[in-house]
mmCIF file of C-alpha atoms in Angstrom:
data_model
loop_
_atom_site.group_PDB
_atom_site.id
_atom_site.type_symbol
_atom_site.label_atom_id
_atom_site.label_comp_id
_atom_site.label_asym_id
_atom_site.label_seq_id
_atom_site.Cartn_x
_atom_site.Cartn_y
_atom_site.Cartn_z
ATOM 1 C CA UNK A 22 21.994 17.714 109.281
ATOM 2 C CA UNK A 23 24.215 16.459 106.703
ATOM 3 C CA UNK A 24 27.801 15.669 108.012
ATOM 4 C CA UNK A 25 30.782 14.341 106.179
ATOM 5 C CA UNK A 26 32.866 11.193 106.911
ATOM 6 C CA UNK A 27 35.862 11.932 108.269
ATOM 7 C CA UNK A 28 38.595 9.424 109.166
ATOM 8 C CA UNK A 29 40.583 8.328 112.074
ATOM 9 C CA UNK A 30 38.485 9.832 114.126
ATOM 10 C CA UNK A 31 41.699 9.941 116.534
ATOM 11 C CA UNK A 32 45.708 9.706 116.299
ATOM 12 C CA UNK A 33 48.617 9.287 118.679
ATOM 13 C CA UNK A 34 52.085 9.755 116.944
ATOM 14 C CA UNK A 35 55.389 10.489 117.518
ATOM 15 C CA UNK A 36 56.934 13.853 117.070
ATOM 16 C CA UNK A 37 58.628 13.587 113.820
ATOM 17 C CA UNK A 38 56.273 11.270 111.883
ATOM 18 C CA UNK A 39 53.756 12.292 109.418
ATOM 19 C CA UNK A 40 50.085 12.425 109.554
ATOM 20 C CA UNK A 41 47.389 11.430 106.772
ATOM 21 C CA UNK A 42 43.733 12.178 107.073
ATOM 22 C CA UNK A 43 40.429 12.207 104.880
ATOM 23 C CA UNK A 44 37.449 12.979 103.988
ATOM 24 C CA UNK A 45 34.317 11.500 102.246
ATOM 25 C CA UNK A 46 30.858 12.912 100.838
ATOM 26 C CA UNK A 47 28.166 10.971 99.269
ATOM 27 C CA UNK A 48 27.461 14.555 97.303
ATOM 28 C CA UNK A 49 29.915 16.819 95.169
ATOM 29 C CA UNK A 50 31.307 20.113 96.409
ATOM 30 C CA UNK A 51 32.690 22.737 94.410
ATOM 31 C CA UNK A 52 35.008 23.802 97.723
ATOM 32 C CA UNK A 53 37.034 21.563 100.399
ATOM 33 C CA UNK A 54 38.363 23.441 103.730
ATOM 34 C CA UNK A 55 40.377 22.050 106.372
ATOM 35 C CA UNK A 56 40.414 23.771 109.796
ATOM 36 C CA UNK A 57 42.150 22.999 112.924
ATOM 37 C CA UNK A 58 40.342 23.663 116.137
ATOM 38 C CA UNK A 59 42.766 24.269 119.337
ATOM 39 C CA UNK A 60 40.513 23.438 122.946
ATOM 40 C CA UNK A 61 38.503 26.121 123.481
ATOM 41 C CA UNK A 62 38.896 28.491 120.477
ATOM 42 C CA UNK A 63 37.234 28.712 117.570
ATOM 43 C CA UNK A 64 38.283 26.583 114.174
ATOM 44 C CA UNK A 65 41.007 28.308 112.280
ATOM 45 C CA UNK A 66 41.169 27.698 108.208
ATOM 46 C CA UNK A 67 44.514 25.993 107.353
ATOM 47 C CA UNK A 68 43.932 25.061 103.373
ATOM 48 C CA UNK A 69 41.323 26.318 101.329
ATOM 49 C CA UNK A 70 40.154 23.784 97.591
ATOM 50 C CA UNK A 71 38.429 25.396 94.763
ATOM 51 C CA UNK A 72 39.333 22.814 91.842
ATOM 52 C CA UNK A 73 38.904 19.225 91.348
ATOM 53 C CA UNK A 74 42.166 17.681 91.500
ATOM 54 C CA UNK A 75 44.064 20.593 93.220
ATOM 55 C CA UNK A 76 47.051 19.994 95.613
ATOM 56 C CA UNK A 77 47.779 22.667 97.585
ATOM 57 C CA UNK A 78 50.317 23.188 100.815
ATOM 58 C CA UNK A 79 50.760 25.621 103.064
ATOM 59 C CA UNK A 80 53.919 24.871 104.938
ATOM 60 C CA UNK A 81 53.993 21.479 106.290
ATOM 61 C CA UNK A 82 50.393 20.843 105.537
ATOM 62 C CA UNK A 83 49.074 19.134 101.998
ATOM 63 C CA UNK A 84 46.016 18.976 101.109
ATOM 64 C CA UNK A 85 43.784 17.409 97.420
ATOM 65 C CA UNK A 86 40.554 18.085 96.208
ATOM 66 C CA UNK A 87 39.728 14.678 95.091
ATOM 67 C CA UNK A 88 38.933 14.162 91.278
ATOM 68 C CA UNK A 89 35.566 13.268 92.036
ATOM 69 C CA UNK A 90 34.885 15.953 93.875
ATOM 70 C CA UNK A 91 33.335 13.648 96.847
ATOM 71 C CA UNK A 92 36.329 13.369 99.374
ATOM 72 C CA UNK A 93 39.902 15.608 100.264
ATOM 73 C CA UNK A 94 42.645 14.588 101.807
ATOM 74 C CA UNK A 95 45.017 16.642 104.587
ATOM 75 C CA UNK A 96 48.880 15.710 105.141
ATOM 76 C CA UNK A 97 50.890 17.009 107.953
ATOM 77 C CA UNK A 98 54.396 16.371 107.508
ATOM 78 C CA UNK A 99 57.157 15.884 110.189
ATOM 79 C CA UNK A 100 54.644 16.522 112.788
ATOM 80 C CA UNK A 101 55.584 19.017 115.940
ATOM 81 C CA UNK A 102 53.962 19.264 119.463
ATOM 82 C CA UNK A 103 51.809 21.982 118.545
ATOM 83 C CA UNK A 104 50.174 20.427 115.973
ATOM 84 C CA UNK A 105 48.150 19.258 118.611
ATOM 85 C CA UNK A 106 43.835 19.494 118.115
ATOM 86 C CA UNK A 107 41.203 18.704 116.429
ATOM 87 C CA UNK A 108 41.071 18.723 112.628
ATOM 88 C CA UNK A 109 38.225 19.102 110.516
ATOM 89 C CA UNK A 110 37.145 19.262 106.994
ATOM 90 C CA UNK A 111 34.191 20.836 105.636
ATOM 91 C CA UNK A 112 32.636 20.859 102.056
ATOM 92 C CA UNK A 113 30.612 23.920 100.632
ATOM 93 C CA UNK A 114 28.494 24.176 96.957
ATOM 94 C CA UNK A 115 27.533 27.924 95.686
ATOM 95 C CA UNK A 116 24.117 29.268 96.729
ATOM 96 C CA UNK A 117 22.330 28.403 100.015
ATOM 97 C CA UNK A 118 24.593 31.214 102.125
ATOM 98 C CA UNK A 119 27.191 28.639 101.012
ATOM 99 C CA UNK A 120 27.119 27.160 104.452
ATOM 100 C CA UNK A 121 29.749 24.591 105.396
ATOM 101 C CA UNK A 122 29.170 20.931 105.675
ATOM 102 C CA UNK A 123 31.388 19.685 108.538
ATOM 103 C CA UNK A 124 33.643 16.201 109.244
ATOM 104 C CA UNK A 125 33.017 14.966 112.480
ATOM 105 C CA UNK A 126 36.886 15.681 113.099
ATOM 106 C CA UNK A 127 40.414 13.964 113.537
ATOM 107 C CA UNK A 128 41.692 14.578 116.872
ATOM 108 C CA UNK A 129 45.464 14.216 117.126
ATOM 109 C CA UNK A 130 48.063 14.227 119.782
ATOM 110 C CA UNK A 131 51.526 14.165 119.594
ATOM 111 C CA UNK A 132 54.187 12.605 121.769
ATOM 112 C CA UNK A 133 57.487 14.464 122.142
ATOM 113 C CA UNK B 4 43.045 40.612 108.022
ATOM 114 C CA UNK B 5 39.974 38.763 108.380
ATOM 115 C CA UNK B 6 39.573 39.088 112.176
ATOM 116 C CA UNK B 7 36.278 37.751 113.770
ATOM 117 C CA UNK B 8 36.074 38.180 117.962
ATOM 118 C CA UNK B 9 33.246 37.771 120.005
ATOM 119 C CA UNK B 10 31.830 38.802 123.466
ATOM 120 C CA UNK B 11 32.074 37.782 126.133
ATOM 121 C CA UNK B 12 34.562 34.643 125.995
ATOM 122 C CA UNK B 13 33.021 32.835 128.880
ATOM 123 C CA UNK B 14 29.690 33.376 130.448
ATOM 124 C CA UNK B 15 27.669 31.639 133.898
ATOM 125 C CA UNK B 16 24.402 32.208 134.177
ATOM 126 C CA UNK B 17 21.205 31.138 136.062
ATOM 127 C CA UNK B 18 18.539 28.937 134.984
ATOM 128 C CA UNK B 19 16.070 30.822 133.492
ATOM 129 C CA UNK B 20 18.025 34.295 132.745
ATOM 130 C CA UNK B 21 18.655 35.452 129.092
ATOM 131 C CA UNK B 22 22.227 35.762 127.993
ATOM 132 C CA UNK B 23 23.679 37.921 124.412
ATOM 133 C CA UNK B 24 26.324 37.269 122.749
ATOM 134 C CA UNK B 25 28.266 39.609 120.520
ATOM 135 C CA UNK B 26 29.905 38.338 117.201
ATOM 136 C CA UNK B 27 31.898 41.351 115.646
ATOM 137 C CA UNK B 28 34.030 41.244 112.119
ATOM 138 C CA UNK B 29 37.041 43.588 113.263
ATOM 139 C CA UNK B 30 38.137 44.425 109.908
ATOM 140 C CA UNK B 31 35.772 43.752 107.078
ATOM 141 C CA UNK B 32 32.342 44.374 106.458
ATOM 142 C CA UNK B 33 30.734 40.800 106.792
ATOM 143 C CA UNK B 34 26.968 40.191 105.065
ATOM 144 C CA UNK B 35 27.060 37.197 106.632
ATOM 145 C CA UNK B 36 27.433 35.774 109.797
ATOM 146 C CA UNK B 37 27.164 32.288 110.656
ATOM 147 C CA UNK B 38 26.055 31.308 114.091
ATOM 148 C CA UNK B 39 27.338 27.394 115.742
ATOM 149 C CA UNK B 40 27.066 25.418 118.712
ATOM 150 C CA UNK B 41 29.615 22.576 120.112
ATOM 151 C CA UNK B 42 29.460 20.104 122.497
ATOM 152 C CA UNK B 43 32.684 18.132 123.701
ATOM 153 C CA UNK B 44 34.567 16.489 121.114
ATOM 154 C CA UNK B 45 31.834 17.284 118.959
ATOM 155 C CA UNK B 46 32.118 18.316 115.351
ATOM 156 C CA UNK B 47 30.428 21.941 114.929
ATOM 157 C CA UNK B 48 26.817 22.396 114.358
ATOM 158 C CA UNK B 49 24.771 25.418 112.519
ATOM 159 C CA UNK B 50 22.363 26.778 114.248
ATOM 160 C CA UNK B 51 21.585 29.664 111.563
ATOM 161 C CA UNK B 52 23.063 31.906 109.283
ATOM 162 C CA UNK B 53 22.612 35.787 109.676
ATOM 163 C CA UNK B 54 22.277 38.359 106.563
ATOM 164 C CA UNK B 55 22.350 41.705 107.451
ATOM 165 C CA UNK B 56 19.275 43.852 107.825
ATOM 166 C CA UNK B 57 17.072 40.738 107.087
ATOM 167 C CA UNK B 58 15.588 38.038 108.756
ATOM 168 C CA UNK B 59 18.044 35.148 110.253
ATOM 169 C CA UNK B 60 17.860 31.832 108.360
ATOM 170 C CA UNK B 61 17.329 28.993 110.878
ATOM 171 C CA UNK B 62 18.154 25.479 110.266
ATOM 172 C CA UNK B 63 16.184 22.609 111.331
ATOM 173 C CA UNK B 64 15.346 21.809 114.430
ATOM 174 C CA UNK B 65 16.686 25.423 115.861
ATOM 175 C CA UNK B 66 13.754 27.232 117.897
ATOM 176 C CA UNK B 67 14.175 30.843 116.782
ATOM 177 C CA UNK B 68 12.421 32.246 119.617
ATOM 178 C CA UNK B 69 14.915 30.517 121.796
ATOM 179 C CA UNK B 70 17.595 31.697 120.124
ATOM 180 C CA UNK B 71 17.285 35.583 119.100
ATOM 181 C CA UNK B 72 19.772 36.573 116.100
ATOM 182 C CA UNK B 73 20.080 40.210 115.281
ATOM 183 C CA UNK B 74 22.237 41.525 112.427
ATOM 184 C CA UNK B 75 21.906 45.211 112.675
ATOM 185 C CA UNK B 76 25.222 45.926 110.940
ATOM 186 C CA UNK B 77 27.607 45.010 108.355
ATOM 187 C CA UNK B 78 30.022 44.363 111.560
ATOM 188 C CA UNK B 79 28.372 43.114 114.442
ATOM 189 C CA UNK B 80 25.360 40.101 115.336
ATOM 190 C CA UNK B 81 23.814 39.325 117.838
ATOM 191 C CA UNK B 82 22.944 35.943 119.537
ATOM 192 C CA UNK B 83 20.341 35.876 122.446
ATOM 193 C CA UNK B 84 19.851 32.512 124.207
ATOM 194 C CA UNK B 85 16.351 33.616 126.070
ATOM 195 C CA UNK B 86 15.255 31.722 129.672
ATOM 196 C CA UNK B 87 18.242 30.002 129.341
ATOM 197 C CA UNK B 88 18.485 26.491 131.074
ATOM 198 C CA UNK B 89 21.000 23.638 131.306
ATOM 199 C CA UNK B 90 20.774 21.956 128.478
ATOM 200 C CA UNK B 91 21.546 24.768 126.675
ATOM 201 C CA UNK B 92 25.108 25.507 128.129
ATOM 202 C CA UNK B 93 27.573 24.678 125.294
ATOM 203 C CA UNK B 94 30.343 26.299 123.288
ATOM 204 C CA UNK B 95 28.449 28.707 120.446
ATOM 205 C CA UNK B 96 30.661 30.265 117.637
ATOM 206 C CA UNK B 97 29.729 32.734 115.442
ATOM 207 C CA UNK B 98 31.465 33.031 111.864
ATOM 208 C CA UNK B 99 31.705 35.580 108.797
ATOM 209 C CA UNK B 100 32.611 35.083 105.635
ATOM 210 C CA UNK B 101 34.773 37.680 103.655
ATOM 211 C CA UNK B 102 33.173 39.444 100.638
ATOM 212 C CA UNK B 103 35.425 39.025 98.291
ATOM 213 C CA UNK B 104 36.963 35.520 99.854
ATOM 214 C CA UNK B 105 33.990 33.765 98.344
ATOM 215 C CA UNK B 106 33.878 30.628 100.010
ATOM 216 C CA UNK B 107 35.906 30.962 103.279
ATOM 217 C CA UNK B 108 34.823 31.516 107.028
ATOM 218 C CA UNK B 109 36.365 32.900 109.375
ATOM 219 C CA UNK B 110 35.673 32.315 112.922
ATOM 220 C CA UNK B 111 35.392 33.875 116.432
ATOM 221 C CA UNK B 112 36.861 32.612 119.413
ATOM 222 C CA UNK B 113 33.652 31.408 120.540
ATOM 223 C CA UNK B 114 31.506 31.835 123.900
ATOM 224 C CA UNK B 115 31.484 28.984 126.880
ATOM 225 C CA UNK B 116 28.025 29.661 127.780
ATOM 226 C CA UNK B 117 27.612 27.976 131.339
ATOM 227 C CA UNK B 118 23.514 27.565 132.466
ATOM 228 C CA UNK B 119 23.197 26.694 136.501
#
């Protein structure tokens, strides 16, 4: 199936810096999601995007709905040890059970 | 809010056995369900989506006599791996969205299915 590109596909940084990560679709979406995914649990929705153009945080997480409507961004700032996982972003459009169309995931660590 | 657990967590089983697994919105009333599978350091992939009292929508590729989903109630669905066998040991997740939430899933925990 359809999958979105996602990029670095992997990070290693130092506790204290900040982390930048993205997104692309060759097709619109009318919603962005980002989700971090701990090992062995299930994803767990950080930022939610419902307009073109929208920034949004949520703590030390940023996120954009690109103007375009093809890609989204996700900013962690002043990164911490347990920001540890496995990032993903998904895209959905109204109708079809609005099922999500997933990134193949940013995997960061973080070094004390 | 917006809970989502499934049963059980972690299951072994032998080659050839059939194995269900519970997905259960705690508190909401969830139309639909969403049913994935992950490998390692793989990104997650549908295997169907699950409307209440109707027939589950497969996607391509998915054998739905391999895979059994039952959505008897606005709360729980079922996943059935039948004669399970190796290759299908892998981490399945089941999701619901919110009615109201229109376009957000939440998910379960998942289940570590295990296939000697």
């Amino acid at each position: 199936g359809q999958q979105l590109n996602q990029s670095p596909q992997s990070m290693f940084i130092q506790e204290g810096e900040d982390v930048s990560m993205n997104c692309t679709s060759s097709s619109i979406f009318n919603t962005w999601l980002w989700y971090k995914q701990d090992p062995g649990e299930g994803p767990v929705l950080l930022i939610a995007l419902y307009k073109a153009g929208e920034l949004t945080s949520n703590g030390r997480l940023t996120a954009q709905f690109g103007i375009t409507r093809k890609d989204s961004f996700l900013n962690i700032s002043a990164s911490i040890p347990s920001d540890v996982g496995i990032y993903f972003c998904a895209g959905q459009n109204a109708g079809n059970n609005r099922k999500l169309i997933w990134g193949l995931g940013t995997s960061l660590a973080v070094n004390p | 809010g917006a809970v989502v657990s499934q049963h059980p967590s972690r299951v072994i089983c032998k080659s050839g056995t059939s194995v269900k697994i519970e997905c259960r919105s705690l508190d909401f009333q969830a139309t639909t369900m969403f049913w994935y599978r992950q490998f390692p350091k793989k990104s997650l992939m549908l295997m169907a989506t699950s409307n209440e009292g109707s027939k589950a929508t497969y996607e391509q590729g998915v054998e739905k006599d391999k895979f059994l989903i039952n959505h008897a109630s606005l709360t729980l669905s079922t996943l059935t791996v039948t004669s399970a066998h190796p290759e299908d040991s892998s981490f399945y997740i089941c999701s619901a969205r919110v009615p109201g939430a229109v376009n957000e899933q939440f998910f379960g925990p998942g289940t570590r299915l295990t296939v000697l």
